[in-house]
Amino acid sequence: MENKKNSFSEWYNEIIEIAELSDKRYSIKGMNVWLPSGLRMMQSMDSIVRQELDSLEFREVSFPLLISREQLEVEFEHFKGFEDQLFWVTRGGKEPLEVDLALRPTSEVAMYPMFSLWVRTHADLPLKTYQIVNTFRYETKHTRPFIRVREIHFIEAHTAHATFEDAEKELEEYDSVFRKLCGKILVPVMRHRRPDWDKFPGAKYSIAYDAVMPGGRTLQIGTIHQYGDNFARTYNIEYTDENGERQYASQTTYGMSERLLASVIGIHGDDTGLIVPPAIAPVQVVIVAIPPVSQEMSSFVSEIMDVLKSKGYRVKYDDRDNYTPGYKYNDWEMRGIPLRIEIGKREASGRFLTVAYRTGGKMKIDIGDLGAAISGEIRRVEEEIYARAEGFQKNSVKFENDVEGIISFDGVSRAYWCGSKECVDRIEENSNKNCLGTVEDDGSEGPCVVCGKPGRLSSFSRTY
Amino acid sequence: MENKKNSFSEWYNEIIEIAELSDKRYSIKGMNVWLPSGLRMMQSMDSIVRQELDSLEFREVSFPLLISREQLEVEFEHFKGFEDQLFWVTRGGKEPLEVDLALRPTSEVAMYPMFSLWVRTHADLPLKTYQIVNTFRYETKHTRPFIRVREIHFIEAHTAHATFEDAEKELEEYDSVFRKLCGKILVPVMRHRRPDWDKFPGAKYSIAYDAVMPGGRTLQIGTIHQYGDNFARTYNIEYTDENGERQYASQTTYGMSERLLASVIGIHGDDTGLIVPPAIAPVQVVIVAIPPVSQEMSSFVSEIMDVLKSKGYRVKYDDRDNYTPGYKYNDWEMRGIPLRIEIGKREASGRFLTVAYRTGGKMKIDIGDLGAAISGEIRRVEEEIYARAEGFQKNSVKFENDVEGIISFDGVSRAYWCGSKECVDRIEENSNKNCLGTVEDDGSEGPCVVCGKPGRLSSFSRTY
């Protein structure tokens, strides 16, 4: 297949096709078909987030797809931000609709009028909800599976709080959820506070999680927005406080999309194919028997399956008889399955397994030890995947003392920046890099790389 | 609350609101907000079906929401059947789209052009897929939560087979999935082969699963369609057979919707509120402690929670301190939670539990026996729920020898029918009943209740 390092874009398209993640031959541009492996991986990520949010007492809801024009236009800044990207339903049956209906580009405007009904007094707060739905953007740019599509699988949390301070604290919960997810999908991320002109329409400020993709472009895979009372004032989300006074709620939101899957594919894969983190692998362990498959081998395979299933692992026995073991090895490696167990005559009679790691290397395990050893083996693959991803990220980020350095480096450039648009323009005019904003987890300060005024550590990269 | 028997419609609307299943105050008619309890129940049903279909080696996919007009119009009969119910997207951003795009009313037309790419030779067959998505119908009739809505939560399976015989066999698999689901949600169903004029647009024939709701109206909660090669010919789903000849595939589909939830609510509930089958209850066991709650009682509750959780049950301790036990009992009964555990001073010191069944009655269980007993207790509630539902259904179905009997009976009338439209018209003109078609699981024959010619056992009822 394509070489990942030299032609990432071609590699990415090829692996999505041959590993059967998505089919982009559907008749509408930027709307692709989720194939079983891609869908299962996404669903596993949904489950991880669902579990984390549930444990934080978020409540899952599901709002309608359509939003009326009247409702959308109430928050003008928000509407303006999406106006060029809305799909509009204008007819029902053969008749024009009385009011045009937009396919949700995001759900603030669908949800918040209901929030104003749900929130009455301080006892109703905090209100913490989330939903997992598809959102729609009429993209005119070049589309790319999981990265820029017109129908987007989306996880969005929305909250309302009594005070701005409570809303600020909520952002820490979001951060913990995101870090737990990234710990499972083994993707290292950077956290940036976006420049003011790049914040979400309607937000007080926006924090984004960016992952570095091969080639050095960054991919925004999650965002957190602090709304304060911006939307609450527009949509009348008010409550009666302890003193009987009416107050506006403060709100936050949190969003993640199928770009998570793009980061998993892009960051972990190699020239052999996908490498799928065990937590989201549709199959975590595949078993291949080397023909001729004796009765003894068959029962040994069953025994192994039973042990692994009883421990809750997703295991598959590839018993296709029209393929050689070599073909099967390649096939499952291409699909990125973390562990492969090879069973030959020797293994069955000796009652041991040969385990091959997708990240390289093999070892032998006694069947008696399998139950105790399996979680360690899985963990070993996870550690290897994460170490590689982290190493790649480290090599892709470089501190620069001058604009020329930012322009000439392919990856993410770090530099001090004063916060002004003019200084960013200087960089953007001379490179195809954007300012990702200030680095959230590093408060260090220094002279702006452009104007020399006091600045904060910031990132610049080409972006998807 | 409302009396279920005398004013079912009002009871139904009220319970949906107070049990927080759905909020219909959203600004678009027939598009409601799924609230956490309703959503969890639906998701549990999705999971049951997903598990059954996966075990039959169906593969889950997810197709785009939008279907181009060009693609829709290829199958004219199908298009005609939905034409009046389509929502049309005609604009993207500020520009008119080149081709109008419909929100899927169902997914044949989205899927089958892709099937024609996926199916090449007999080795690609059978192709068995399903998806769980929302579908859209521009309903002009009166809408009602979960029963007649404009955005419909939908489970749809679609297959392609080498021969018509294989396709016919597939229908048995569908039937087994449906029966397993109904076994879990404890809803008895009748299976009818719909009259030819009432089959799905594009189908050779349609089989429907009908449940009897309070008041005697039937609700179609599942359908199976035999397409033969109707769509395959239109969308070129062809394969090369063993002899190298090109053949059209034969196809089937299977659909279920949120109406499943409507049947659960309507059939099982009583004047106290919902009664939720344990398999889909968001909370299966609720624990209420009677104040004052001592340290001993608290640790006893934790011990009970641990036992139940370790067995995989969804259990909740209602530790709200601003409500009385009586209020909590009523609240959880209204929400239909199958089992309630009451813990007082006596229980904690005696190390036993008082268990109250949502279906009535109480019993005491020693904490040492809880782990072994709990599945039996759950089963006991299930049996009671099913027995009531079955009893209700039996009383709602009556055999009739004359048209007058059919007209005067409120429930489902069974009668022999010759198959002609004219005879059905006679019945439909004189009552508000429709012909559900012939009874699939009863081949008995007799003289048509209208014309006296040879007929088959058929059903007539008012329908939703």
XYZ file of N, CA and C in Angstrom, chain B residues 286-420:
405
model
N -34.770 -0.215 42.596
C -34.509 1.021 43.326
C -34.534 0.706 44.827
N -33.639 1.344 45.542
C -33.573 1.125 46.984
C -33.997 2.402 47.705
N -34.925 2.251 48.631
C -35.368 3.390 49.435
C -35.130 3.047 50.904
N -34.443 3.922 51.617
C -34.210 3.709 53.047
C -35.190 4.572 53.837
N -35.700 4.022 54.926
C -36.683 4.756 55.738
C -35.968 5.506 56.865
N -36.086 6.849 56.864
C -35.358 7.650 57.852
C -35.853 7.363 59.283
N -35.021 7.611 60.299
C -33.651 8.117 60.156
C -32.706 7.026 59.640
N -31.831 7.417 58.710
C -30.923 6.441 58.108
C -29.644 6.338 58.943
N -29.513 5.222 59.633
C -28.343 5.006 60.491
C -27.139 4.583 59.658
N -25.986 4.581 60.294
C -24.764 4.114 59.656
C -24.936 2.650 59.238
N -25.567 1.894 60.120
C -25.803 0.466 59.832
C -26.649 0.307 58.569
N -27.687 1.137 58.450
C -28.557 1.059 57.273
C -27.792 1.449 56.011
N -26.991 2.502 56.107
C -26.208 2.944 54.941
C -25.283 1.843 54.441
N -24.601 1.195 55.380
C -23.669 0.164 54.906
C -24.435 -1.044 54.381
N -25.614 -1.289 54.948
C -26.425 -2.397 54.439
C -26.867 -2.100 52.995
N -27.233 -0.861 52.758
C -27.626 -0.469 51.394
C -26.448 -0.664 50.427
N -25.260 -0.241 50.849
C -24.076 -0.405 49.989
C -23.829 -1.877 49.684
N -24.015 -2.689 50.695
C -23.812 -4.125 50.531
C -24.789 -4.680 49.484
N -26.038 -4.240 49.571
C -27.064 -4.691 48.615
C -26.714 -4.217 47.196
N -26.316 -2.946 47.104
C -25.934 -2.395 45.794
C -24.807 -3.229 45.174
N -23.818 -3.557 45.990
C -22.673 -4.328 45.486
C -23.104 -5.679 44.948
N -23.964 -6.357 45.703
C -24.434 -7.675 45.255
C -25.152 -7.544 43.915
N -26.059 -6.578 43.828
C -26.862 -6.442 42.604
C -26.011 -5.996 41.419
N -25.110 -5.051 41.662
C -24.245 -4.593 40.570
C -23.331 -5.708 40.081
N -22.842 -6.512 41.018
C -21.938 -7.597 40.604
C -22.672 -8.612 39.737
N -23.997 -8.655 39.872
C -24.792 -9.551 39.016
C -25.214 -8.849 37.727
N -24.798 -7.596 37.564
C -25.087 -6.894 36.308
C -26.402 -6.150 36.285
N -27.035 -5.967 37.432
C -28.318 -5.252 37.438
C -28.122 -3.750 37.550
N -29.067 -3.014 36.966
C -29.056 -1.550 37.055
C -29.831 -1.170 38.319
N -29.093 -0.687 39.299
C -29.696 -0.433 40.599
C -29.425 1.010 41.012
N -30.385 1.603 41.683
C -30.233 2.998 42.118
C -30.671 3.135 43.573
N -29.868 3.845 44.330
C -30.239 4.161 45.706
C -30.807 5.578 45.700
N -32.067 5.697 46.041
C -32.707 7.017 46.063
C -32.407 7.667 47.413
N -31.340 8.447 47.451
C -30.930 9.036 48.741
C -31.328 10.509 48.860
N -32.319 10.921 48.080
C -32.787 12.305 48.207
C -33.332 12.517 49.620
N -32.826 13.529 50.307
C -33.283 13.696 51.686
C -34.418 14.705 51.832
N -34.855 15.264 50.708
C -35.976 16.201 50.795
C -37.314 15.564 50.397
N -37.342 14.231 50.302
C -38.596 13.545 49.993
C -38.855 12.429 50.999
N -40.121 12.183 51.284
C -40.480 11.087 52.191
C -40.408 9.759 51.447
N -40.288 8.658 52.211
C -40.342 7.337 51.557
C -41.621 7.170 50.734
N -42.732 7.647 51.245
C -43.999 7.507 50.517
C -43.957 8.195 49.164
N -43.399 9.387 49.153
C -43.271 10.115 47.893
C -42.391 9.329 46.924
N -41.296 8.822 47.464
C -40.369 8.068 46.603
C -41.027 6.800 46.048
N -41.783 6.096 46.911
C -42.470 4.888 46.431
C -43.354 5.238 45.234
N -44.146 6.294 45.408
C -45.061 6.696 44.331
C -44.299 7.099 43.068
N -43.231 7.833 43.291
C -42.463 8.337 42.166
C -41.895 7.178 41.338
N -41.292 6.219 42.000
C -40.692 5.099 41.277
C -41.739 4.153 40.702
N -42.870 4.065 41.385
C -43.967 3.267 40.808
C -44.470 3.926 39.537
N -44.625 5.239 39.586
C -45.071 5.972 38.402
C -44.098 5.739 37.239
N -42.807 5.680 37.554
C -41.794 5.468 36.515
C -41.664 3.998 36.101
N -42.380 3.134 36.804
C -42.481 1.742 36.369
C -41.315 0.838 36.716
N -40.503 1.243 37.695
C -39.331 0.436 38.062
C -39.785 -0.917 38.614
N -39.268 -2.022 38.056
C -39.807 -3.351 38.369
C -39.749 -3.741 39.852
N -38.612 -3.500 40.498
C -38.477 -3.925 41.902
C -38.050 -2.759 42.776
N -38.641 -2.696 43.978
C -38.223 -1.695 44.954
C -37.782 -2.420 46.219
N -36.655 -2.032 46.735
C -36.181 -2.613 47.994
C -36.337 -1.565 49.082
N -37.013 -1.934 50.148
C -37.214 -1.016 51.261
C -36.316 -1.437 52.414
N -35.555 -0.487 52.905
C -34.648 -0.790 54.014
C -34.971 0.108 55.204
N -35.437 -0.521 56.269
C -35.665 0.199 57.523
C -34.680 -0.309 58.568
N -34.898 0.151 59.787
C -34.033 -0.261 60.908
C -34.089 -1.794 61.077
N -35.325 -2.309 61.008
C -35.537 -3.745 61.207
C -34.792 -4.573 60.151
N -34.882 -4.144 58.908
C -34.196 -4.856 57.813
C -32.687 -4.869 58.055
N -32.139 -3.683 58.387
C -30.689 -3.590 58.535
C -30.191 -4.461 59.673
N -30.894 -4.406 60.814
C -30.388 -5.203 61.940
C -30.648 -6.688 61.704
N -31.739 -7.016 61.031
C -32.037 -8.425 60.753
C -31.368 -8.938 59.486
N -30.692 -8.037 58.745
C -29.998 -8.390 57.510
C -30.902 -9.093 56.490
N -32.087 -8.485 56.307
C -32.964 -8.962 55.230
C -33.509 -7.752 54.491
N -34.096 -8.012 53.323
C -34.639 -6.952 52.493
C -36.132 -7.150 52.342
N -36.879 -6.044 52.290
C -38.265 -6.132 51.880
C -38.327 -5.693 50.419
N -38.782 -6.615 49.587
C -38.841 -6.353 48.145
C -40.294 -6.141 47.723
N -40.561 -5.022 47.063
C -41.914 -4.759 46.544
C -41.884 -4.850 45.023
N -42.852 -5.594 44.480
C -42.935 -5.761 43.038
C -43.803 -4.656 42.447
N -43.415 -4.101 41.297
C -44.226 -3.076 40.647
C -45.583 -3.636 40.243
N -45.614 -4.953 40.051
C -46.863 -5.608 39.658
C -47.698 -6.005 40.870
N -47.266 -5.613 42.062
C -48.044 -5.898 43.265
C -47.403 -6.945 44.151
N -47.568 -6.788 45.459
C -47.051 -7.772 46.408
C -45.653 -7.436 46.898
N -45.322 -8.033 48.023
C -44.012 -7.828 48.633
C -43.490 -9.157 49.124
N -42.184 -9.250 49.313
C -41.658 -10.402 50.048
C -40.340 -10.053 50.712
N -39.905 -10.914 51.608
C -38.659 -10.679 52.328
C -37.583 -11.640 51.827
N -36.371 -11.120 51.695
C -35.254 -11.961 51.252
C -34.071 -11.722 52.179
N -33.434 -12.791 52.580
C -32.202 -12.674 53.371
C -31.077 -12.133 52.492
N -30.250 -11.278 53.065
C -29.171 -10.713 52.253
C -28.290 -11.827 51.677
N -28.117 -12.892 52.431
C -27.285 -14.002 51.955
C -27.872 -14.699 50.739
N -29.195 -14.577 50.565
C -29.851 -15.253 49.440
C -30.018 -14.336 48.223
N -29.731 -13.034 48.416
C -30.069 -12.058 47.376
C -29.443 -12.371 46.013
N -28.139 -12.664 46.034
C -27.427 -12.923 44.781
C -28.071 -14.050 43.987
N -28.473 -15.094 44.690
C -29.076 -16.250 44.012
C -30.532 -15.970 43.639
N -31.204 -15.121 44.443
C -32.654 -14.954 44.276
C -33.037 -13.896 43.248
N -32.142 -12.938 43.012
C -32.558 -11.748 42.268
C -33.071 -12.054 40.854
N -32.403 -12.977 40.163
C -32.852 -13.250 38.793
C -34.252 -13.869 38.814
N -34.540 -14.653 39.833
C -35.876 -15.229 39.975
C -36.928 -14.166 40.255
N -36.558 -13.179 41.042
C -37.505 -12.099 41.362
C -37.814 -11.278 40.123
N -36.759 -11.002 39.364
C -36.934 -10.258 38.112
C -37.832 -11.058 37.163
N -37.531 -12.354 37.084
C -38.309 -13.244 36.211
C -39.781 -13.257 36.638
N -40.001 -13.223 37.941
C -41.369 -13.242 38.453
C -42.163 -12.009 37.985
N -41.491 -10.857 38.017
C -42.149 -9.638 37.526
C -42.419 -9.765 36.025
N -41.432 -10.286 35.308
C -41.616 -10.443 33.852
C -42.808 -11.336 33.543
N -42.906 -12.434 34.267
C -44.014 -13.367 34.013
C -45.357 -12.714 34.279
N -45.409 -11.943 35.353
C -46.650 -11.268 35.699
C -47.024 -10.227 34.627
N -46.025 -9.467 34.173
C -46.292 -8.456 33.137
C -46.797 -9.131 31.866
N -46.117 -10.229 31.498
C -46.511 -10.890 30.255
C -47.893 -11.523 30.368
N -48.169 -12.134 31.514
C -49.472 -12.782 31.698
C -50.597 -11.757 31.558
N -50.397 -10.577 32.142
C -51.427 -9.534 32.024
C -51.604 -9.092 30.576
N -50.461 -8.909 29.892
C -50.517 -8.440 28.507
C -51.205 -9.469 27.624
N -50.889 -10.724 27.886
C -51.486 -11.788 27.075
C -52.990 -11.897 27.356
N -53.343 -11.779 28.619
C -54.761 -11.815 28.981
C -55.523 -10.680 28.308
N -54.920 -9.505 28.324
C -55.561 -8.353 27.692
C -55.732 -8.588 26.193
N -54.670 -9.117 25.571
C -54.763 -9.345 24.135
C -55.866 -10.361 23.807
N -55.928 -11.454 24.583
C -56.956 -12.488 24.336
C -58.350 -11.884 24.387
N -58.561 -11.022 25.370
C -59.877 -10.399 25.520
C -60.181 -9.383 24.432
N -59.147 -8.975 23.707
C -59.340 -7.933 22.701
C -59.548 -8.503 21.303
N -59.486 -9.815 21.187
C -59.617 -10.445 19.871
C -60.836 -11.367 19.895
N -61.714 -11.225 18.884
C -62.955 -12.001 18.913
C -63.311 -12.467 17.500
N -63.698 -13.714 17.385
C -64.094 -14.234 16.073
C -65.535 -13.835 15.763
N -65.782 -13.449 14.517
C -67.125 -13.014 14.126
C -67.603 -13.781 12.895
N -68.912 -14.052 12.894
C -69.511 -14.737 11.750
C -70.225 -13.795 10.800
N -70.386 -12.533 11.252
C -71.069 -11.598 10.357
C -70.476 -10.192 10.471
N -70.753 -9.384 9.456
C -70.190 -8.032 9.384
C -70.662 -7.195 10.576
N -71.899 -7.398 11.010
C -72.427 -6.626 12.135
C -71.564 -6.830 13.380
N -71.139 -8.077 13.568
C -70.280 -8.375 14.726
C -68.975 -7.604 14.645
N -68.409 -7.552 13.462
C -67.143 -6.831 13.272
C -67.342 -5.347 13.581
N -68.448 -4.801 13.105
C -68.712 -3.375 13.289
C -68.911 -3.033 14.762
N -69.606 -3.919 15.484
C -69.983 -3.541 16.846
C -68.893 -3.817 17.887
N -67.911 -4.666 17.565
C -66.882 -4.989 18.554
C -65.742 -3.966 18.492
N -65.328 -3.503 19.669
C -64.307 -2.451 19.734
C -62.888 -2.939 19.419
N -62.637 -4.228 19.644
C -61.272 -4.741 19.523
C -60.959 -5.273 18.132
N -60.134 -6.320 18.101
C -59.726 -6.933 16.840
C -60.723 -8.025 16.483
N -61.359 -7.879 15.339
C -62.289 -8.916 14.901
C -61.587 -9.863 13.966
N -61.801 -11.144 14.214
C -61.294 -12.168 13.311
C -62.464 -12.681 12.494
N -62.250 -12.868 11.200
C -63.310 -13.405 10.344
C -62.677 -13.972 9.078
N -63.377 -14.843 8.404
C -62.871 -15.336 7.120
C -63.104 -14.276 6.055
N -62.139 -14.216 5.164
C -62.214 -13.162 4.131
C -61.622 -13.725 2.838
N -62.330 -13.419 1.722
C -61.993 -14.021 0.434
C -60.770 -13.385 -0.227
N -60.342 -12.224 0.266
C -59.176 -11.572 -0.333
C -59.518 -10.417 -1.251
N -60.806 -10.189 -1.510
C -61.156 -9.125 -2.465
C -61.259 -7.769 -1.787
